Amino acid sequence: MRRKKWILAVLAAAVMAAAVAKAWFVEPIARIEPLKEVTDLSEEWIVKSGSLPSEGEMEYHYRIPKDDPKDLVFAVENCGEPFRVYLDGEPIFQYNDKYREKGLMLQWIPLSADAGGKELTLCIGEEVGEGLLAGKYASWIGPQDAVFLKVVEENLYMAFLGCFTIILGIAVTVMSFAFTGRSPVTVKKSFRYLGIFIFLTGVWEITDSSILQIVTGKTAVITLFSFFSFMMMPCFFVCFMKTMMTEGKKALSILEFLYLTNAVFTSGSYLFRIFNLYETLSIQHILIVVSVITVLFYGIREVRQKENRKIRKTIIGLGFLALSGMISLGVFYTGFFRLYPVFYSTGLFIFIGCLASTAVDELYYHLEASASTKVYRSLAYTDVMTRMNNRSAFIEEQERREVKTGEGCIVMDINNLKQINDQYGHLEGDSLIRDAAECIRQVFEGIGICYRMGGDEFVVILENTTEEDLKKNIQNLERQLEYKNRDRKFPIVIASGYEIAGEEGSLMRDLLDGADAGMYRKKQAMKEKHQKI
């Protein structure tokens, strides 16, 4: 049978390969014309001296081929520097953003339909111009659709990584709210801070690329989102580390305060034009470096001295982040703006993976501890013979608390248990207790909480009940006992009493005393009736 399956699989593969070969040679109905290529101007610019440049500017020329299509676009990265564009000496575009409020992006300049054969001239600062010649900054010309696809191709990895990270951040944040009330607060907080950190990382990655800016045209808003997410991202990382570490909490709290202060300062500077966003960026970079050093210092010390294994993976990830961060900062300050997100995002992605792994380990540890606690609690607060809550559980949960209006308490006691133990042995007495407990559970377990207080005494607590309901439930218990006694050598006889809370404020202990007194009156009445008989 196995050999036949192999033969059938090989035959299926061969037939599908033959079908693909046939389809390859089928003539298509309509052939899609490939897009015209985009010209990278970094090797095409010709530097000339002329009368157009202002002081500190250079003049760059490119002769557009005559056969180029009509829907040409000139795209250039200017790093916020002012520049002007001419076509055969006629000005067609001017950019000047003194306070850099328009956002840093790829400038998109449509050319006229008769641009073919004309000379394109770019006047821009010498430093940026040298970057254009070296290929550090983009300068492309080509059909609109081809240039757009070029932009997408250049930024696709950041957009994909950003979307994935945003989804992951939302999932982790939602998970933190989905934890049960018994989950430790530190676990909830750590997952919440981690989720927000990952989400902001994704927002920064996707807004730092040029795709959203070109698609929406809202360059200033997208740039602000990029800066704000970059400012708040490390703040939530610091908050996450505070939940994971036992040392250095004061230093991390100071860093948290500094991040928030810097966010207020940067936003205020933007609003009132004190400094532009890029002038305050170095402050954030310094804070990030200090944060990495602080976490590494205290984290390594905890791993060595206290063997805090839960942050070991975080330290490893932070090492990757520090390395990639130093490389990306070096790339950023040397002017390669297009490359620095690649290095930083790579280290950041590894770091997020390590953080997530640390958080999962922490969750597993607490779940395991919680499971052990539940087992021990169950053993401590459960009566082994009847599988009911025991006296310790009642004292812990009920005895000292205030009762609510309409809350009821029933106290029950098995009659003649001592005589049965004395005459027929404790095995028979234990059987009597187990059968009585079974009847009590069958009647009350769905509507109240059952306790065995010890020996032959049981208590049931019910909420939102009435005297009529209690009497009906006690009658149900008596019918259940009658049914059980059919198969028993010695019948189960239970005396019961109840009490209902009239007003809030009294203690459960008072309610229990009232029900207990009622049970003894009932017991005495049953004894007197038995003596008369």
Short mmCIF file of C-alpha atoms in Angstrom, two decimals:
data_model
loop_
_atom_site.label_atom_id
_atom_site.label_comp_id
_atom_site.label_asym_id
_atom_site.label_seq_id
_atom_site.Cartn_x
_atom_site.Cartn_y
_atom_site.Cartn_z
CA MET A 1 0.00 0.00 0.00
CA ARG A 2 2.83 2.36 0.89
CA ARG A 3 4.62 1.61 -2.40
CA LYS A 4 1.45 2.33 -4.37
CA LYS A 5 1.15 5.75 -2.67
CA TRP A 6 4.72 6.62 -3.69
CA ILE A 7 4.08 5.58 -7.30
CA LEU A 8 0.87 7.66 -7.34
CA ALA A 9 2.67 10.72 -5.88
CA VAL A 10 5.45 10.53 -8.50
CA LEU A 11 2.86 10.13 -11.28
CA ALA A 12 0.89 13.17 -9.99
CA ALA A 13 4.09 15.29 -9.92
CA ALA A 14 4.97 14.23 -13.47
CA VAL A 15 1.51 15.02 -14.84
CA MET A 16 1.45 18.47 -13.12
CA ALA A 17 4.93 19.24 -14.52
CA ALA A 18 3.72 18.32 -18.02
CA ALA A 19 0.66 20.59 -17.56
CA VAL A 20 2.89 23.52 -16.50
CA ALA A 21 5.12 22.94 -19.55
CA LYS A 22 2.08 23.05 -21.84
CA ALA A 23 0.79 26.26 -20.20
CA TRP A 24 4.19 27.91 -20.67
CA PHE A 25 3.86 27.78 -24.47
CA VAL A 26 0.22 28.93 -24.60
CA GLU A 27 0.03 32.32 -26.35
CA PRO A 28 -1.36 34.97 -23.95
CA ILE A 29 -4.46 36.96 -24.92
CA ALA A 30 -2.86 40.30 -23.95
CA ARG A 31 0.74 40.95 -23.04
CA ILE A 32 1.46 43.31 -20.15
CA GLU A 33 4.03 45.85 -21.18
CA PRO A 34 6.87 46.19 -18.68
CA LEU A 35 7.28 49.52 -16.94
CA LYS A 36 9.94 51.89 -18.17
CA GLU A 37 13.05 51.83 -16.05
CA VAL A 38 13.72 54.50 -13.44
CA THR A 39 16.95 56.39 -13.96
CA ASP A 40 19.14 56.73 -10.88
CA LEU A 41 20.66 60.20 -11.24
CA SER A 42 23.51 59.66 -8.77
CA GLU A 43 25.79 58.73 -11.68
CA GLU A 44 24.12 61.02 -14.22
CA TRP A 45 24.43 64.42 -12.58
CA ILE A 46 26.83 66.89 -14.14
CA VAL A 47 28.15 69.59 -11.81
CA LYS A 48 28.35 72.97 -13.48
CA SER A 49 28.94 76.51 -12.34
CA GLY A 50 26.36 79.08 -13.27
CA SER A 51 24.31 82.04 -12.14
CA LEU A 52 21.41 80.05 -10.63
CA PRO A 53 22.89 78.81 -7.31
CA SER A 54 22.77 80.96 -4.18
CA GLU A 55 25.58 81.13 -1.64
CA GLY A 56 26.54 77.68 -0.35
CA GLU A 57 24.65 75.91 -3.15
CA MET A 58 25.82 73.80 -6.07
CA GLU A 59 24.25 73.38 -9.51
CA TYR A 60 23.53 69.85 -10.84
CA HIS A 61 22.41 69.21 -14.42
CA TYR A 62 20.82 66.31 -16.28
CA ARG A 63 19.71 66.25 -19.93
CA ILE A 64 16.38 64.38 -20.18
CA PRO A 65 16.32 62.04 -23.22
CA LYS A 66 13.91 63.12 -26.00
CA ASP A 67 12.19 59.72 -26.18
CA ASP A 68 11.29 59.67 -22.46
CA PRO A 69 7.52 59.27 -21.74
CA LYS A 70 5.32 62.29 -20.99
CA ASP A 71 4.34 61.47 -17.37
CA LEU A 72 7.81 62.00 -15.93
CA VAL A 73 8.45 62.56 -12.22
CA PHE A 74 11.62 63.83 -10.57
CA ALA A 75 12.01 62.43 -7.03
CA VAL A 76 14.75 63.65 -4.71
CA GLU A 77 15.69 63.35 -1.03
CA ASN A 78 16.71 66.78 0.23
CA CYS A 79 17.03 66.05 4.00
CA GLY A 80 14.96 69.14 4.76
CA GLU A 81 17.40 71.45 2.95
CA PRO A 82 15.98 74.19 0.67
CA PHE A 83 16.39 73.62 -3.06
CA ARG A 84 15.10 74.77 -6.44
CA VAL A 85 14.43 72.92 -9.68
CA TYR A 86 14.65 74.41 -13.19
CA LEU A 87 13.76 73.05 -16.61
CA ASP A 88 15.81 74.73 -19.37
CA GLY A 89 16.44 77.62 -16.98
CA GLU A 90 12.75 78.11 -16.08
CA PRO A 91 11.88 77.58 -12.36
CA ILE A 92 9.34 74.77 -11.86
CA PHE A 93 9.68 73.95 -8.13
CA GLN A 94 11.00 75.57 -4.98
CA TYR A 95 11.29 74.04 -1.48
CA ASN A 96 12.05 76.05 1.64
CA ASP A 97 11.18 74.78 5.13
CA LYS A 98 13.08 76.94 7.63
CA TYR A 99 11.60 75.22 10.71
CA ARG A 100 11.44 71.76 9.09
CA GLU A 101 7.73 71.46 9.81
CA LYS A 102 6.79 69.93 6.46
CA GLY A 103 8.44 66.64 7.23
CA LEU A 104 11.49 64.83 5.94
CA MET A 105 10.61 62.85 2.82
CA LEU A 106 11.23 62.09 -0.81
CA GLN A 107 10.13 65.20 -2.74
CA TRP A 108 7.82 64.29 -5.64
CA ILE A 109 8.04 66.77 -8.56
CA PRO A 110 5.94 66.08 -11.70
CA LEU A 111 7.51 67.37 -14.95
CA SER A 112 5.68 68.86 -17.91
CA ALA A 113 4.70 66.70 -20.89
CA ASP A 114 7.33 68.40 -23.11
CA ALA A 115 10.19 67.77 -20.68
CA GLY A 116 11.88 65.32 -23.08
CA GLY A 117 15.10 66.79 -24.47
CA LYS A 118 15.23 69.60 -21.90
CA GLU A 119 17.88 70.15 -19.24
CA LEU A 120 16.90 69.50 -15.61
CA THR A 121 18.79 71.70 -13.13
CA LEU A 122 18.88 71.20 -9.36
CA CYS A 123 20.25 73.90 -7.06
CA ILE A 124 20.88 72.56 -3.54
CA GLY A 125 23.35 72.82 -0.66
CA GLU A 126 26.79 71.44 -1.36
CA GLU A 127 26.70 68.85 1.45
CA VAL A 128 23.40 67.31 0.31
CA GLY A 129 24.55 67.57 -3.30
CA GLU A 130 27.63 65.50 -2.54
CA GLY A 131 25.35 62.97 -0.89
CA LEU A 132 23.26 62.80 -4.08
CA LEU A 133 26.38 62.18 -6.16
CA ALA A 134 27.54 59.46 -3.72
CA GLY A 135 24.13 57.74 -3.75
CA LYS A 136 23.55 58.40 -0.03
CA TYR A 137 20.33 60.24 -0.92
CA ALA A 138 17.88 59.22 -3.61
CA SER A 139 17.49 61.17 -6.87
CA TRP A 140 15.41 59.41 -9.54
CA ILE A 141 13.61 60.31 -12.72
CA GLY A 142 11.10 58.21 -14.63
CA PRO A 143 7.40 57.55 -15.26
CA GLN A 144 5.14 58.14 -12.25
CA ASP A 145 4.10 54.52 -11.82
CA ALA A 146 7.67 53.27 -12.17
CA VAL A 147 9.02 55.79 -9.62
CA PHE A 148 6.21 54.92 -7.22
CA LEU A 149 7.04 51.21 -7.48
CA LYS A 150 10.70 52.12 -6.93
CA VAL A 151 9.75 53.91 -3.70
CA VAL A 152 7.64 50.90 -2.60
CA GLU A 153 10.51 48.53 -3.42
CA GLU A 154 12.98 50.62 -1.42
CA ASN A 155 10.68 50.81 1.63
CA LEU A 156 8.79 47.52 1.43
CA TYR A 157 10.83 45.80 4.11
CA MET A 158 10.13 48.63 6.59
CA ALA A 159 6.42 48.69 5.76
CA PHE A 160 6.11 44.91 6.14
CA LEU A 161 8.12 44.87 9.35
CA GLY A 162 6.10 47.80 10.70
CA CYS A 163 2.72 46.18 9.96
CA PHE A 164 3.83 42.87 11.49
CA THR A 165 5.16 44.62 14.59
CA ILE A 166 1.96 46.68 15.03
CA ILE A 167 -0.19 43.53 14.85
CA LEU A 168 2.12 41.78 17.33
CA GLY A 169 1.99 44.77 19.70
CA ILE A 170 -1.82 44.87 19.60
CA ALA A 171 -1.99 41.11 20.23
CA VAL A 172 0.33 41.30 23.27
CA THR A 173 -1.54 44.33 24.69
CA VAL A 174 -4.94 42.62 24.29
CA MET A 175 -3.46 39.51 25.91
CA SER A 176 -2.48 41.58 28.96
CA PHE A 177 -6.12 42.67 29.43
CA ALA A 178 -7.34 39.10 28.93
CA PHE A 179 -5.48 37.78 31.98
CA THR A 180 -7.72 36.64 34.82
CA GLY A 181 -8.07 38.63 38.01
CA ARG A 182 -5.90 36.12 39.83
CA SER A 183 -2.92 36.70 37.52
CA PRO A 184 -0.09 38.60 39.24
CA VAL A 185 -0.18 42.37 38.67
CA THR A 186 3.48 42.37 37.55
CA VAL A 187 2.69 39.91 34.74
CA LYS A 188 -0.23 42.03 33.52
CA LYS A 189 1.86 45.20 33.64
CA SER A 190 4.89 43.62 31.96
CA PHE A 191 2.79 42.31 29.06
CA ARG A 192 0.97 45.65 28.77
CA TYR A 193 4.19 47.68 28.67
CA LEU A 194 5.74 45.17 26.27
CA GLY A 195 2.71 45.31 23.97
CA ILE A 196 2.71 49.13 23.86
CA PHE A 197 6.48 49.15 23.26
CA ILE A 198 6.13 46.72 20.34
CA PHE A 199 3.16 48.66 18.93
CA LEU A 200 5.04 51.99 19.04
CA THR A 201 8.03 50.30 17.42
CA GLY A 202 5.81 49.23 14.52
CA VAL A 203 4.33 52.74 14.22
CA TRP A 204 7.84 54.21 14.10
CA GLU A 205 8.99 51.70 11.47
CA ILE A 206 6.07 52.28 9.13
CA THR A 207 5.98 56.09 9.53
CA ASP A 208 9.76 56.37 9.10
CA SER A 209 9.47 54.93 5.59
CA SER A 210 8.41 57.06 2.62
CA ILE A 211 5.40 54.94 1.60
CA LEU A 212 2.82 56.52 3.92
CA GLN A 213 4.10 60.01 3.17
CA ILE A 214 3.73 59.56 -0.59
CA VAL A 215 0.39 57.72 -0.39
CA THR A 216 -1.29 60.17 2.02
CA GLY A 217 0.58 63.38 1.19
CA LYS A 218 0.37 64.28 4.92
CA THR A 219 4.12 64.55 5.33
CA ALA A 220 4.03 66.77 8.44
CA VAL A 221 1.57 64.51 10.31
CA ILE A 222 3.40 61.30 9.35
CA THR A 223 6.73 62.80 10.43
CA LEU A 224 5.24 63.85 13.79
CA PHE A 225 3.90 60.33 14.35
CA SER A 226 7.36 58.99 13.55
CA PHE A 227 9.01 61.31 16.08
CA PHE A 228 6.42 60.83 18.83
CA SER A 229 6.50 57.03 18.56
CA PHE A 230 10.31 57.14 18.61
CA MET A 231 10.23 59.34 21.74
CA MET A 232 7.73 57.20 23.68
CA MET A 233 8.97 53.79 22.53
CA PRO A 234 11.99 53.59 24.92
CA CYS A 235 9.86 54.99 27.78
CA PHE A 236 7.65 51.90 27.73
CA PHE A 237 10.73 49.70 27.39
CA VAL A 238 12.02 51.23 30.65
CA CYS A 239 8.61 50.58 32.26
CA PHE A 240 8.77 46.96 31.11
CA MET A 241 12.26 46.49 32.58
CA LYS A 242 11.07 47.94 35.92
CA THR A 243 8.59 45.05 36.19
CA MET A 244 11.28 42.48 35.36
CA MET A 245 14.20 43.68 37.51
CA THR A 246 14.63 43.91 41.27
CA GLU A 247 17.55 46.37 41.16
CA GLY A 248 17.94 49.74 39.51
CA LYS A 249 14.25 50.67 39.77
CA LYS A 250 15.10 54.20 40.96
CA ALA A 251 17.46 54.80 38.03
CA LEU A 252 14.84 53.47 35.60
CA SER A 253 12.18 55.72 37.16
CA ILE A 254 14.45 58.72 36.59
CA LEU A 255 14.92 57.70 32.95
CA GLU A 256 11.16 57.33 32.57
CA PHE A 257 10.72 60.87 33.89
CA LEU A 258 13.43 62.18 31.51
CA TYR A 259 11.75 60.56 28.48
CA LEU A 260 8.42 62.17 29.35
CA THR A 261 10.14 65.52 29.97
CA ASN A 262 11.90 65.30 26.61
CA ALA A 263 8.59 64.49 24.89
CA VAL A 264 7.02 67.64 26.40
CA PHE A 265 10.10 69.73 25.50
CA THR A 266 10.26 68.47 21.90
CA SER A 267 6.52 68.93 21.34
CA GLY A 268 6.62 72.42 22.86
CA SER A 269 9.64 73.36 20.74
CA TYR A 270 7.75 72.26 17.63
CA LEU A 271 4.59 74.17 18.59
CA PHE A 272 6.38 77.44 19.42
CA ARG A 273 9.24 77.09 16.88
CA ILE A 274 11.98 77.14 19.51
CA PHE A 275 13.86 74.20 17.95
CA ASN A 276 12.91 71.99 15.04
CA LEU A 277 12.35 68.26 15.58
CA TYR A 278 15.74 67.25 14.19
CA GLU A 279 17.68 69.59 16.48
CA THR A 280 16.22 67.87 19.56
CA LEU A 281 16.78 64.35 18.21
CA SER A 282 20.26 64.09 19.73
CA ILE A 283 18.73 64.36 23.25
CA GLN A 284 16.61 61.26 22.58
CA HIS A 285 19.63 59.39 21.22
CA ILE A 286 21.62 60.21 24.38
CA LEU A 287 18.75 59.00 26.60
CA ILE A 288 18.55 55.73 24.64
CA VAL A 289 22.29 55.13 25.05
CA VAL A 290 22.05 55.86 28.81
CA SER A 291 19.03 53.51 29.11
CA VAL A 292 20.85 50.67 27.36
CA ILE A 293 23.91 51.12 29.58
CA THR A 294 21.74 51.30 32.74
CA VAL A 295 19.76 48.16 31.92
CA LEU A 296 22.90 46.26 30.91
CA PHE A 297 24.68 47.30 34.14
CA TYR A 298 21.89 46.32 36.54
CA GLY A 299 20.77 43.36 34.43
CA ILE A 300 24.20 41.73 34.26
CA ARG A 301 24.64 42.31 38.00
CA GLU A 302 21.32 40.63 38.73
CA VAL A 303 22.15 37.66 36.53
CA ARG A 304 25.52 37.21 38.25
CA GLN A 305 24.64 37.95 41.88
CA LYS A 306 21.00 36.90 42.15
CA GLU A 307 20.87 34.43 39.25
CA ASN A 308 17.85 36.26 37.83
CA ARG A 309 17.45 34.02 34.79
CA LYS A 310 14.26 35.67 33.56
CA ILE A 311 16.17 38.73 32.28
CA ARG A 312 19.09 36.80 30.75
CA LYS A 313 17.40 36.71 27.34
CA THR A 314 16.61 40.41 27.67
CA ILE A 315 20.29 41.18 28.24
CA ILE A 316 21.26 39.13 25.16
CA GLY A 317 18.66 40.94 23.06
CA LEU A 318 19.78 44.28 24.46
CA GLY A 319 23.33 43.45 23.39
CA PHE A 320 22.13 42.99 19.80
CA LEU A 321 20.10 46.21 20.05
CA ALA A 322 23.08 48.15 21.41
CA LEU A 323 25.32 46.89 18.60
CA SER A 324 22.78 47.64 15.87
CA GLY A 325 21.95 50.98 17.54
CA MET A 326 25.59 52.11 17.53
CA ILE A 327 25.93 51.13 13.87
CA SER A 328 22.67 52.88 12.93
CA LEU A 329 23.62 56.05 14.86
CA GLY A 330 26.97 56.08 13.07
CA VAL A 331 25.21 55.66 9.74
CA PHE A 332 22.66 58.37 10.65
CA TYR A 333 25.22 60.99 11.66
CA THR A 334 27.39 60.28 8.60
CA GLY A 335 24.40 61.09 6.42
CA PHE A 336 23.20 57.69 5.19
CA PHE A 337 19.57 58.32 6.20
CA ARG A 338 18.28 55.57 3.90
CA LEU A 339 20.35 52.86 5.59
CA TYR A 340 20.15 53.55 9.32
CA PRO A 341 16.60 52.12 9.76
CA VAL A 342 17.80 48.80 8.29
CA PHE A 343 20.43 48.27 10.98
CA TYR A 344 18.29 49.57 13.82
CA SER A 345 15.20 47.58 12.78
CA THR A 346 17.20 44.36 12.54
CA GLY A 347 18.53 44.74 16.08
CA LEU A 348 15.14 45.91 17.30
CA PHE A 349 13.38 42.88 15.84
CA ILE A 350 15.84 40.51 17.56
CA PHE A 351 15.41 42.48 20.77
CA ILE A 352 11.59 42.30 20.61
CA GLY A 353 11.87 38.53 20.13
CA CYS A 354 14.05 38.27 23.26
CA LEU A 355 11.65 40.50 25.24
CA ALA A 356 8.67 38.42 24.15
CA SER A 357 10.49 35.23 25.12
CA THR A 358 11.32 36.72 28.54
CA ALA A 359 7.69 37.76 29.08
CA VAL A 360 6.44 34.30 28.11
CA ASP A 361 8.92 32.71 30.54
CA GLU A 362 7.67 35.04 33.28
CA LEU A 363 4.06 34.16 32.47
CA TYR A 364 4.85 30.44 32.52
CA TYR A 365 6.60 30.80 35.87
CA HIS A 366 3.61 32.59 37.43
CA LEU A 367 1.10 30.17 35.89
CA GLU A 368 3.08 27.26 37.28
CA ALA A 369 3.29 28.92 40.69
CA SER A 370 -0.41 29.77 40.53
CA ALA A 371 -1.28 26.16 39.67
CA SER A 372 0.79 24.93 42.63
CA THR A 373 -0.89 27.49 44.89
CA LYS A 374 -4.32 26.32 43.75
CA VAL A 375 -3.40 22.70 44.51
CA TYR A 376 -2.11 23.59 47.98
CA ARG A 377 -5.13 25.81 48.63
CA SER A 378 -7.45 23.02 47.54
CA LEU A 379 -5.74 20.60 49.92
CA ALA A 380 -5.83 23.13 52.77
CA TYR A 381 -9.47 24.18 52.31
CA THR A 382 -11.16 20.96 51.19
CA ASP A 383 -12.61 18.26 53.43
CA VAL A 384 -11.16 14.98 52.12
CA MET A 385 -14.06 12.76 53.18
CA THR A 386 -16.94 14.82 51.73
CA ARG A 387 -15.12 16.92 49.06
CA MET A 388 -16.79 20.00 50.56
CA ASN A 389 -15.09 23.18 51.76
CA ASN A 390 -13.83 22.70 55.29
CA ARG A 391 -13.91 24.83 58.46
CA SER A 392 -10.66 26.61 57.52
CA ALA A 393 -12.24 27.69 54.23
CA PHE A 394 -15.27 29.04 56.08
CA ILE A 395 -13.11 31.03 58.51
CA GLU A 396 -11.02 32.40 55.62
CA GLU A 397 -13.89 33.28 53.29
CA GLN A 398 -16.96 33.91 55.44
CA GLU A 399 -16.69 34.24 59.19
CA ARG A 400 -15.45 37.84 59.58
CA ARG A 401 -17.08 39.45 56.57
CA GLU A 402 -20.19 41.62 56.61
CA VAL A 403 -23.35 40.03 55.20
CA LYS A 404 -25.64 41.48 52.55
CA THR A 405 -29.39 41.93 52.83
CA GLY A 406 -31.17 38.73 51.78
CA GLU A 407 -28.18 36.50 52.49
CA GLY A 408 -29.08 33.24 54.21
CA CYS A 409 -27.26 30.70 56.37
CA ILE A 410 -28.36 27.10 57.05
CA VAL A 411 -26.74 25.03 59.80
CA MET A 412 -27.25 21.23 59.72
CA ASP A 413 -26.32 18.50 62.17
CA ILE A 414 -26.54 14.71 61.76
CA ASN A 415 -28.48 13.07 64.60
CA ASN A 416 -27.20 9.97 66.46
CA LEU A 417 -23.74 9.92 64.83
CA LYS A 418 -22.00 9.28 68.18
CA GLN A 419 -24.21 6.28 68.96
CA ILE A 420 -23.56 4.74 65.52
CA ASN A 421 -19.79 5.25 65.91
CA ASP A 422 -19.87 3.68 69.39
CA GLN A 423 -22.11 0.69 68.50
CA TYR A 424 -21.14 -0.10 64.88
CA GLY A 425 -17.70 1.49 64.42
CA HIS A 426 -16.29 4.55 62.72
CA LEU A 427 -16.48 3.00 59.23
CA GLU A 428 -20.26 2.99 59.49
CA GLY A 429 -20.17 6.51 60.93
CA ASP A 430 -17.97 7.72 58.04
CA SER A 431 -20.37 6.17 55.55
CA LEU A 432 -23.23 8.07 57.22
CA ILE A 433 -21.30 11.37 56.92
CA ARG A 434 -20.44 10.79 53.25
CA ASP A 435 -24.03 9.94 52.28
CA ALA A 436 -25.38 12.94 54.22
CA ALA A 437 -22.83 15.24 52.49
CA GLU A 438 -23.81 13.81 49.11
CA CYS A 439 -27.47 14.66 49.72
CA ILE A 440 -26.56 18.19 50.88
CA ARG A 441 -24.41 18.79 47.79
CA GLN A 442 -27.14 17.53 45.45
CA VAL A 443 -29.61 20.04 46.85
CA PHE A 444 -27.43 23.09 47.57
CA GLU A 445 -24.27 22.93 45.44
CA GLY A 446 -25.74 24.86 42.51
CA ILE A 447 -27.35 27.58 44.59
CA GLY A 448 -25.01 28.05 47.55
CA ILE A 449 -21.61 27.28 49.09
CA CYS A 450 -21.38 24.13 51.23
CA TYR A 451 -19.02 23.65 54.18
CA ARG A 452 -18.35 20.75 56.53
CA MET A 453 -17.50 22.44 59.82
CA GLY A 454 -16.26 19.26 61.44
CA GLY A 455 -17.75 16.01 62.77
CA ASP A 456 -21.46 15.94 61.96
CA GLU A 457 -22.02 19.68 61.38
CA PHE A 458 -22.57 21.34 57.96
CA VAL A 459 -23.18 24.94 56.88
CA VAL A 460 -24.62 26.32 53.62
CA ILE A 461 -24.39 30.02 52.61
CA LEU A 462 -26.93 31.34 50.06
CA GLU A 463 -27.25 34.81 48.48
CA ASN A 464 -30.45 36.69 47.56
CA THR A 465 -32.75 34.20 49.24
CA THR A 466 -36.04 34.33 51.17
CA GLU A 467 -37.50 32.33 54.08
CA GLU A 468 -39.84 30.59 51.63
CA ASP A 469 -36.88 29.55 49.45
CA LEU A 470 -34.96 28.23 52.46
CA LYS A 471 -37.94 26.15 53.68
CA LYS A 472 -38.41 24.74 50.17
CA ASN A 473 -34.71 23.80 49.95
CA ILE A 474 -34.82 22.10 53.36
CA GLN A 475 -37.88 20.12 52.21
CA ASN A 476 -35.96 19.09 49.08
CA LEU A 477 -33.15 17.88 51.35
CA GLU A 478 -35.59 15.82 53.43
CA ARG A 479 -36.95 14.16 50.26
CA GLN A 480 -33.39 13.46 49.11
CA LEU A 481 -32.62 11.85 52.50
CA GLU A 482 -35.75 9.68 52.29
CA TYR A 483 -34.64 8.43 48.89
CA LYS A 484 -31.10 7.73 50.16
CA ASN A 485 -32.37 5.96 53.31
CA ARG A 486 -34.10 3.28 51.23
CA ASP A 487 -30.75 1.57 50.68
CA ARG A 488 -29.24 2.26 54.08
CA LYS A 489 -29.14 0.05 57.18
CA PHE A 490 -29.23 3.10 59.46
CA PRO A 491 -31.26 6.12 58.28
CA ILE A 492 -29.74 9.58 57.99
CA VAL A 493 -31.59 12.10 60.14
CA ILE A 494 -30.56 15.76 59.94
CA ALA A 495 -31.64 18.66 62.14
CA SER A 496 -31.42 22.09 60.51
CA GLY A 497 -31.87 25.74 61.35
CA TYR A 498 -31.61 28.90 59.27
CA GLU A 499 -31.22 32.64 59.57
CA ILE A 500 -31.64 35.45 56.97
CA ALA A 501 -29.85 38.80 57.09
CA GLY A 502 -32.33 41.64 57.38
CA GLU A 503 -29.95 44.60 57.19
CA GLU A 504 -26.39 45.03 56.01
CA GLY A 505 -23.63 45.61 58.52
CA SER A 506 -23.88 42.49 60.68
CA LEU A 507 -21.19 39.83 60.51
CA MET A 508 -21.51 36.32 59.13
CA ARG A 509 -20.61 35.10 62.62
CA ASP A 510 -23.89 36.60 63.90
CA LEU A 511 -25.86 34.98 61.09
CA LEU A 512 -24.22 31.64 61.87
CA ASP A 513 -25.11 31.92 65.59
CA GLY A 514 -28.76 32.56 64.75
CA ALA A 515 -28.93 29.57 62.38
CA ASP A 516 -27.09 27.42 64.94
CA ALA A 517 -29.63 28.31 67.63
CA GLY A 518 -32.46 27.38 65.26
CA MET A 519 -30.77 24.04 64.50
CA TYR A 520 -30.54 23.19 68.25
CA ARG A 521 -34.21 24.06 68.73
CA LYS A 522 -35.07 21.75 65.86
CA LYS A 523 -32.81 19.03 67.28
CA GLN A 524 -34.44 19.30 70.70
CA ALA A 525 -37.91 19.14 69.15
CA MET A 526 -36.95 16.00 67.21
CA LYS A 527 -35.59 14.38 70.39
CA GLU A 528 -38.76 15.15 72.36
CA LYS A 529 -40.90 13.76 69.57
CA HIS A 530 -38.80 10.58 69.48
CA GLN A 531 -39.13 10.15 73.29
CA LYS A 532 -42.94 10.46 73.11
CA ILE A 533 -43.00 7.75 70.47
#
